[in-house]
mmCIF file of C-alpha atoms and ligand atoms in Angstrom:
data_model
loop_
_atom_site.group_PDB
_atom_site.id
_atom_site.type_symbol
_atom_site.label_atom_id
_atom_site.label_comp_id
_atom_site.label_asym_id
_atom_site.label_seq_id
_atom_site.Cartn_x
_atom_site.Cartn_y
_atom_site.Cartn_z
ATOM 1 C CA MET O 27 -144.957 -96.157 -16.822
ATOM 2 C CA ILE O 28 -142.702 -93.122 -16.513
ATOM 3 C CA THR O 29 -144.523 -89.817 -17.306
ATOM 4 C CA ILE O 30 -143.195 -86.498 -18.487
ATOM 5 C CA LYS O 31 -144.784 -83.841 -16.712
ATOM 6 C CA SER O 32 -146.262 -80.837 -18.649
ATOM 7 C CA GLU O 33 -145.199 -77.217 -17.594
ATOM 8 C CA TYR O 34 -148.617 -76.906 -15.766
ATOM 9 C CA GLU O 35 -148.190 -80.236 -13.975
ATOM 10 C CA LEU O 36 -144.603 -78.879 -13.043
ATOM 11 C CA SER O 37 -146.142 -75.694 -11.635
ATOM 12 C CA LEU O 38 -148.200 -77.558 -9.257
ATOM 13 C CA MET O 39 -145.291 -79.943 -8.330
ATOM 14 C CA ARG O 40 -143.180 -76.712 -7.494
ATOM 15 C CA GLU O 41 -146.221 -75.666 -5.135
ATOM 16 C CA ALA O 42 -146.524 -79.106 -3.432
ATOM 17 C CA GLY O 43 -142.548 -79.129 -3.129
ATOM 18 C CA LYS O 44 -142.621 -75.778 -1.442
ATOM 19 C CA ILE O 45 -145.163 -76.642 0.985
ATOM 20 C CA VAL O 46 -143.259 -79.753 2.015
ATOM 21 C CA TYR O 47 -140.107 -77.544 2.244
ATOM 22 C CA GLU O 48 -141.900 -74.878 4.339
ATOM 23 C CA THR O 49 -143.387 -77.560 6.681
ATOM 24 C CA HIS O 50 -139.649 -78.622 7.400
ATOM 25 C CA LYS O 51 -138.722 -75.166 8.030
ATOM 26 C CA TYR O 52 -141.720 -74.547 10.361
ATOM 27 C CA LEU O 53 -140.947 -77.480 12.503
ATOM 28 C CA LYS O 54 -137.201 -77.519 12.766
ATOM 29 C CA PRO O 55 -137.046 -74.905 15.705
ATOM 30 C CA TYR O 56 -139.360 -77.367 17.702
ATOM 31 C CA ILE O 57 -136.894 -80.311 17.532
ATOM 32 C CA LYS O 58 -135.739 -80.129 20.777
ATOM 33 C CA PRO O 59 -135.400 -82.439 23.844
ATOM 34 C CA GLY O 60 -138.988 -82.990 25.497
ATOM 35 C CA ILE O 61 -141.164 -82.533 22.501
ATOM 36 C CA THR O 62 -143.285 -85.800 21.499
ATOM 37 C CA THR O 63 -143.208 -87.057 18.025
ATOM 38 C CA GLY O 64 -146.893 -86.901 18.108
ATOM 39 C CA GLU O 65 -147.143 -82.996 18.997
ATOM 40 C CA LEU O 66 -144.630 -82.575 15.725
ATOM 41 C CA ASP O 67 -146.945 -84.795 13.615
ATOM 42 C CA LYS O 68 -149.834 -82.468 14.600
ATOM 43 C CA MET O 69 -148.079 -79.517 13.994
ATOM 44 C CA ALA O 70 -147.124 -80.603 10.407
ATOM 45 C CA HIS O 71 -150.798 -81.758 9.808
ATOM 46 C CA ASP O 72 -152.220 -78.450 10.702
ATOM 47 C CA PHE O 73 -149.468 -76.525 8.891
ATOM 48 C CA ILE O 74 -149.835 -78.629 5.531
ATOM 49 C CA LEU O 75 -153.726 -77.917 5.640
ATOM 50 C CA SER O 76 -153.133 -74.204 6.202
ATOM 51 C CA LYS O 77 -151.188 -74.131 3.035
ATOM 52 C CA GLY O 78 -154.294 -75.594 1.134
ATOM 53 C CA ALA O 79 -152.526 -78.960 0.790
ATOM 54 C CA THR O 80 -153.251 -82.465 2.532
ATOM 55 C CA PRO O 81 -150.760 -84.776 4.101
ATOM 56 C CA SER O 82 -150.063 -87.557 1.490
ATOM 57 C CA CYS O 83 -149.058 -90.257 4.171
ATOM 58 C CA LEU O 84 -152.240 -90.021 6.232
ATOM 59 C CA ASN O 85 -154.172 -93.047 5.533
ATOM 60 C CA TYR O 86 -151.674 -94.118 2.652
ATOM 61 C CA GLU O 87 -152.066 -97.886 2.721
ATOM 62 C CA GLY O 88 -153.396 -97.365 6.277
ATOM 63 C CA TYR O 89 -150.788 -95.425 7.593
ATOM 64 C CA PRO O 90 -152.062 -93.733 10.602
ATOM 65 C CA ALA O 91 -150.309 -90.381 10.983
ATOM 66 C CA SER O 92 -149.675 -87.338 8.866
ATOM 67 C CA ILE O 93 -145.750 -87.668 8.493
ATOM 68 C CA CYS O 94 -143.424 -90.485 9.304
ATOM 69 C CA ILE O 95 -140.958 -89.667 12.372
ATOM 70 C CA SER O 96 -138.185 -92.154 12.740
ATOM 71 C CA VAL O 97 -135.784 -92.023 15.830
ATOM 72 C CA ASN O 98 -132.184 -93.310 15.846
ATOM 73 C CA GLU O 99 -132.228 -96.958 14.686
ATOM 74 C CA GLU O 100 -135.591 -96.590 13.114
ATOM 75 C CA VAL O 101 -135.087 -96.182 9.275
ATOM 76 C CA VAL O 102 -138.282 -95.237 7.934
ATOM 77 C CA HIS O 103 -142.356 -95.110 8.478
ATOM 78 C CA GLY O 104 -141.809 -94.446 12.206
ATOM 79 C CA ILE O 105 -145.276 -93.604 13.748
ATOM 80 C CA PRO O 106 -145.560 -90.465 15.639
ATOM 81 C CA GLY O 107 -146.892 -90.772 19.148
ATOM 82 C CA LYS O 108 -146.091 -90.301 22.933
ATOM 83 C CA ARG O 109 -142.307 -91.022 22.553
ATOM 84 C CA LYS O 110 -140.250 -87.837 23.817
ATOM 85 C CA LEU O 111 -137.118 -86.625 21.788
ATOM 86 C CA LYS O 112 -134.070 -86.851 24.051
ATOM 87 C CA ASN O 113 -130.876 -85.063 24.085
ATOM 88 C CA GLY O 114 -128.561 -87.089 21.770
ATOM 89 C CA ASP O 115 -131.193 -88.689 19.527
ATOM 90 C CA ILE O 116 -131.281 -88.072 15.665
ATOM 91 C CA VAL O 117 -134.717 -87.647 14.210
ATOM 92 C CA THR O 118 -135.864 -88.212 10.529
ATOM 93 C CA LEU O 119 -139.222 -86.115 9.480
ATOM 94 C CA ASP O 120 -140.462 -87.669 6.358
ATOM 95 C CA ILE O 121 -143.037 -85.244 5.248
ATOM 96 C CA CYS O 122 -145.375 -85.803 1.858
ATOM 97 C CA ALA O 123 -147.821 -83.066 0.877
ATOM 98 C CA CYS O 124 -150.609 -83.206 -2.126
ATOM 99 C CA TYR O 125 -151.233 -79.779 -3.490
ATOM 100 C CA LYS O 126 -154.109 -79.684 -6.044
ATOM 101 C CA GLY O 127 -153.590 -83.391 -7.007
ATOM 102 C CA TYR O 128 -149.774 -83.330 -6.974
ATOM 103 C CA HIS O 129 -147.274 -84.404 -4.369
ATOM 104 C CA GLY O 130 -144.004 -83.310 -2.890
ATOM 105 C CA ASP O 131 -141.743 -85.506 -0.689
ATOM 106 C CA SER O 132 -138.850 -84.770 1.427
ATOM 107 C CA ALA O 133 -137.109 -86.552 4.219
ATOM 108 C CA TRP O 134 -134.626 -84.965 6.448
ATOM 109 C CA SER O 135 -132.665 -86.305 9.587
ATOM 110 C CA TYR O 136 -131.941 -83.760 12.356
ATOM 111 C CA ALA O 137 -129.738 -83.573 15.561
ATOM 112 C CA VAL O 138 -131.675 -83.397 18.720
ATOM 113 C CA GLY O 139 -129.641 -81.125 21.020
ATOM 114 C CA GLU O 140 -125.845 -82.497 21.253
ATOM 115 C CA ILE O 141 -125.128 -85.869 19.298
ATOM 116 C CA SER O 142 -122.331 -88.082 19.224
ATOM 117 C CA LYS O 143 -119.465 -87.820 16.560
ATOM 118 C CA GLU O 144 -120.498 -90.916 15.037
ATOM 119 C CA LYS O 145 -124.079 -89.613 14.602
ATOM 120 C CA ALA O 146 -122.828 -86.351 13.384
ATOM 121 C CA TYR O 147 -120.802 -88.313 10.795
ATOM 122 C CA LEU O 148 -123.739 -90.294 9.590
ATOM 123 C CA LEU O 149 -125.884 -87.129 9.265
ATOM 124 C CA MET O 150 -123.202 -85.303 7.100
ATOM 125 C CA HIS O 151 -122.488 -88.435 4.969
ATOM 126 C CA THR O 152 -126.150 -89.129 4.216
ATOM 127 C CA GLU O 153 -126.852 -85.527 3.111
ATOM 128 C CA ASN O 154 -123.659 -85.828 1.019
ATOM 129 C CA ALA O 155 -124.588 -89.077 -0.604
ATOM 130 C CA LEU O 156 -127.917 -87.521 -1.617
ATOM 131 C CA TYR O 157 -126.103 -84.491 -3.499
ATOM 132 C CA GLU O 158 -123.537 -87.107 -4.945
ATOM 133 C CA GLY O 159 -126.628 -88.796 -6.432
ATOM 134 C CA LEU O 160 -128.307 -85.423 -7.628
ATOM 135 C CA SER O 161 -124.883 -84.385 -9.090
ATOM 136 C CA LYS O 162 -125.300 -87.175 -11.702
ATOM 137 C CA VAL O 163 -128.780 -86.296 -12.936
ATOM 138 C CA LYS O 164 -129.471 -84.622 -16.140
ATOM 139 C CA ASP O 165 -131.323 -85.452 -19.453
ATOM 140 C CA GLY O 166 -129.900 -88.437 -21.217
ATOM 141 C CA VAL O 167 -128.167 -89.957 -18.101
ATOM 142 C CA TYR O 168 -128.685 -93.352 -16.961
ATOM 143 C CA LEU O 169 -130.413 -93.915 -13.469
ATOM 144 C CA GLY O 170 -127.857 -96.414 -12.637
ATOM 145 C CA ASP O 171 -125.218 -93.630 -12.816
ATOM 146 C CA VAL O 172 -127.429 -91.864 -9.826
ATOM 147 C CA SER O 173 -127.682 -95.031 -7.803
ATOM 148 C CA ASN O 174 -124.077 -95.866 -8.288
ATOM 149 C CA ALA O 175 -122.878 -92.536 -7.128
ATOM 150 C CA ILE O 176 -124.863 -92.922 -3.989
ATOM 151 C CA GLU O 177 -123.452 -96.382 -3.287
ATOM 152 C CA GLU O 178 -119.913 -95.359 -3.914
ATOM 153 C CA TYR O 179 -120.020 -92.521 -1.636
ATOM 154 C CA ALA O 180 -121.659 -94.668 1.089
ATOM 155 C CA ASN O 181 -119.201 -97.330 0.597
ATOM 156 C CA LYS O 182 -116.050 -94.982 0.796
ATOM 157 C CA HIS O 183 -117.574 -93.832 4.179
ATOM 158 C CA LYS O 184 -118.014 -97.334 5.380
ATOM 159 C CA LEU O 185 -122.078 -96.657 5.774
ATOM 160 C CA GLY O 186 -124.566 -99.462 5.359
ATOM 161 C CA VAL O 187 -126.842 -98.942 2.088
ATOM 162 C CA VAL O 188 -130.381 -100.104 2.831
ATOM 163 C CA ARG O 189 -131.600 -101.847 -0.341
ATOM 164 C CA GLU O 190 -135.187 -102.832 0.336
ATOM 165 C CA LEU O 191 -136.294 -99.136 0.388
ATOM 166 C CA VAL O 192 -135.925 -96.995 -2.713
ATOM 167 C CA GLY O 193 -136.512 -93.550 -4.244
ATOM 168 C CA HIS O 194 -139.381 -93.270 -6.861
ATOM 169 C CA GLY O 195 -140.866 -91.375 -9.464
ATOM 170 C CA ILE O 196 -143.509 -89.102 -7.953
ATOM 171 C CA GLY O 197 -146.347 -86.788 -9.531
ATOM 172 C CA SER O 198 -150.067 -87.301 -9.204
ATOM 173 C CA ASN O 199 -149.198 -90.331 -7.309
ATOM 174 C CA LEU O 200 -146.806 -90.413 -4.266
ATOM 175 C CA HIS O 201 -144.914 -93.278 -5.546
ATOM 176 C CA GLU O 202 -144.519 -93.692 -9.347
ATOM 177 C CA ASP O 203 -142.112 -95.337 -11.906
ATOM 178 C CA PRO O 204 -139.178 -95.392 -11.722
ATOM 179 C CA GLU O 205 -137.852 -96.976 -8.699
ATOM 180 C CA VAL O 206 -134.669 -95.094 -7.650
ATOM 181 C CA PRO O 207 -132.412 -97.457 -5.732
ATOM 182 C CA ASN O 208 -129.483 -96.210 -3.700
ATOM 183 C CA TYR O 209 -127.030 -98.785 -5.320
ATOM 184 C CA GLY O 210 -126.481 -100.059 -8.748
ATOM 185 C CA LYS O 211 -124.238 -100.050 -11.922
ATOM 186 C CA LYS O 212 -123.090 -97.087 -13.965
ATOM 187 C CA GLY O 213 -124.550 -97.204 -17.536
ATOM 188 C CA THR O 214 -127.545 -99.567 -16.276
ATOM 189 C CA GLY O 215 -131.605 -98.926 -15.905
ATOM 190 C CA ILE O 216 -133.553 -96.120 -17.514
ATOM 191 C CA ILE O 217 -132.521 -92.970 -19.089
ATOM 192 C CA LEU O 218 -133.549 -89.780 -17.351
ATOM 193 C CA LYS O 219 -135.552 -87.298 -19.419
ATOM 194 C CA LYS O 220 -136.370 -83.886 -18.857
ATOM 195 C CA GLY O 221 -139.574 -83.239 -17.335
ATOM 196 C CA MET O 222 -139.334 -86.559 -15.211
ATOM 197 C CA THR O 223 -140.048 -85.791 -11.563
ATOM 198 C CA ILE O 224 -138.432 -88.290 -8.947
ATOM 199 C CA ALA O 225 -137.514 -88.400 -5.318
ATOM 200 C CA VAL O 226 -134.071 -89.386 -4.570
ATOM 201 C CA GLU O 227 -133.665 -90.710 -0.988
ATOM 202 C CA PRO O 228 -130.541 -92.395 0.502
ATOM 203 C CA MET O 229 -130.965 -94.309 3.745
ATOM 204 C CA LEU O 230 -127.723 -94.961 5.072
ATOM 205 C CA ASN O 231 -126.757 -96.898 8.340
ATOM 206 C CA LEU O 232 -123.925 -96.632 10.862
ATOM 207 C CA GLY O 233 -123.771 -100.246 10.773
ATOM 208 C CA THR O 234 -125.235 -103.300 8.989
ATOM 209 C CA ARG O 235 -127.341 -102.572 5.854
ATOM 210 C CA ASN O 236 -130.041 -105.126 7.003
ATOM 211 C CA ILE O 237 -133.461 -103.905 8.460
ATOM 212 C CA TYR O 238 -136.333 -105.430 9.668
ATOM 213 C CA LEU O 239 -140.081 -104.432 10.335
ATOM 214 C CA LEU O 240 -141.448 -103.975 13.904
ATOM 215 C CA ASP O 241 -144.693 -105.597 15.412
ATOM 216 C CA ASP O 242 -146.600 -102.454 14.384
ATOM 217 C CA ASP O 243 -146.223 -103.276 10.825
ATOM 218 C CA TRP O 244 -144.734 -100.229 9.860
ATOM 219 C CA THR O 245 -141.749 -98.957 11.699
ATOM 220 C CA ILE O 246 -138.666 -100.245 9.945
ATOM 221 C CA VAL O 247 -135.435 -100.467 12.127
ATOM 222 C CA THR O 248 -131.818 -101.389 11.551
ATOM 223 C CA GLY O 249 -130.662 -105.081 11.994
ATOM 224 C CA ASP O 250 -128.152 -104.012 14.664
ATOM 225 C CA ASN O 251 -130.022 -101.259 16.143
ATOM 226 C CA LYS O 252 -127.236 -98.749 15.193
ATOM 227 C CA PRO O 253 -128.478 -95.381 13.882
ATOM 228 C CA SER O 254 -129.804 -94.599 10.349
ATOM 229 C CA ALA O 255 -130.277 -91.442 8.497
ATOM 230 C CA HIS O 256 -132.393 -90.426 5.596
ATOM 231 C CA PHE O 257 -132.299 -87.470 3.163
ATOM 232 C CA GLU O 258 -134.654 -87.001 0.315
ATOM 233 C CA HIS O 259 -135.401 -84.205 -2.050
ATOM 234 C CA THR O 260 -138.138 -84.153 -4.946
ATOM 235 C CA ILE O 261 -136.631 -82.967 -8.085
ATOM 236 C CA ILE O 262 -137.326 -82.262 -11.824
ATOM 237 C CA VAL O 263 -134.756 -83.487 -14.479
ATOM 238 C CA THR O 264 -133.781 -80.656 -16.551
ATOM 239 C CA SER O 265 -131.601 -80.438 -19.899
ATOM 240 C CA ASP O 266 -128.415 -79.733 -17.985
ATOM 241 C CA GLY O 267 -128.927 -81.005 -14.258
ATOM 242 C CA TYR O 268 -131.916 -80.883 -12.012
ATOM 243 C CA GLU O 269 -134.388 -78.627 -10.182
ATOM 244 C CA ILE O 270 -135.014 -79.208 -6.413
ATOM 245 C CA LEU O 271 -138.582 -78.767 -5.551
ATOM 246 C CA THR O 272 -138.380 -79.102 -1.795
ATOM 247 C CA GLY O 273 -135.920 -76.482 -0.693
ATOM 248 C CA ASP O 274 -132.458 -75.415 -1.605
ATOM 249 C CA ASP O 275 -130.940 -74.311 1.625
ATOM 250 C CA ASN O 276 -131.023 -77.706 3.419
ATOM 251 C CA TYR O 277 -133.523 -76.507 5.961
ATOM 252 C CA GLU O 278 -130.979 -74.380 7.576
HETATM 253 N N1 MF3 D 302 -141.863 -90.631 1.743
HETATM 254 C C1 MF3 D 302 -142.330 -91.981 2.038
HETATM 255 C C2 MF3 D 302 -141.887 -92.762 1.210
HETATM 256 O O1 MF3 D 302 -141.628 -92.506 0.074
HETATM 257 C C3 MF3 D 302 -143.670 -91.871 2.372
HETATM 258 C C4 MF3 D 302 -144.519 -93.005 3.209
HETATM 259 S S1 MF3 D 302 -145.900 -92.711 3.248
HETATM 260 C C5 MF3 D 302 -146.306 -93.778 4.331
HETATM 261 O O2 MF3 D 302 -142.006 -94.106 1.132
HETATM 262 F F1 MF3 D 302 -147.567 -93.704 4.670
HETATM 263 F F2 MF3 D 302 -146.236 -95.120 3.733
HETATM 264 F F3 MF3 D 302 -145.775 -93.860 5.667
HETATM 265 CO CO1 CO D 303 -139.959 -90.773 -0.908
#
């Protein structure tokens, strides 16, 4: 079931989105060679609690940490721990917070120190793919138009589009209908309506689009071990476009 949120619900979602955004901004200066992913997770956890929210990922279907941290060939759901970030890595922080019963969700991929041209290309074009998709969003538009815009952009830049993982509706549940794939045909799928809240989240790979699950039962990696990037915003569909709830300055 796809829900249209009331003004009151939207006000809580704005708060949840803002907390996710602020968590990214808070962590960004610490994304440097030598820090462990576990340290970043702990900082995110404490920061989210300090804002009166809870980390939605913690214990979600048994997930054992407060945020997801995925490095290089890890696509999503990397589990924070003792791993130290190194110069030249790319790292995705996927942060979800719940405020008064409503969730915000945003993933962002960052460079650690100096990265290769290929990795910089992947980051730039995956971020662009997110905004290509968002540029189609407004009341009355087919969801397939959004998905198609992301896929076309990725194809044009020869990046692999992960298909097994998709964006999603979001609200009082972290994952709600509809699914928001990063591939699809124009003029298909549901029609977006004002007041829907969705998370749009392209996951693009430098190589193959194929992925597999590691033995820890969470971490998903690329089939060829080439790097993957992930950019996600939570948005409200509006009559003439969209409102981003998880920040408007790209975590700069
Ligand atoms: N942002 C992630 C998603 O939309 C949240 C994962 S929570 C986890 O799938 F617990 F599954 F890691
Ligand atoms: Co999400």
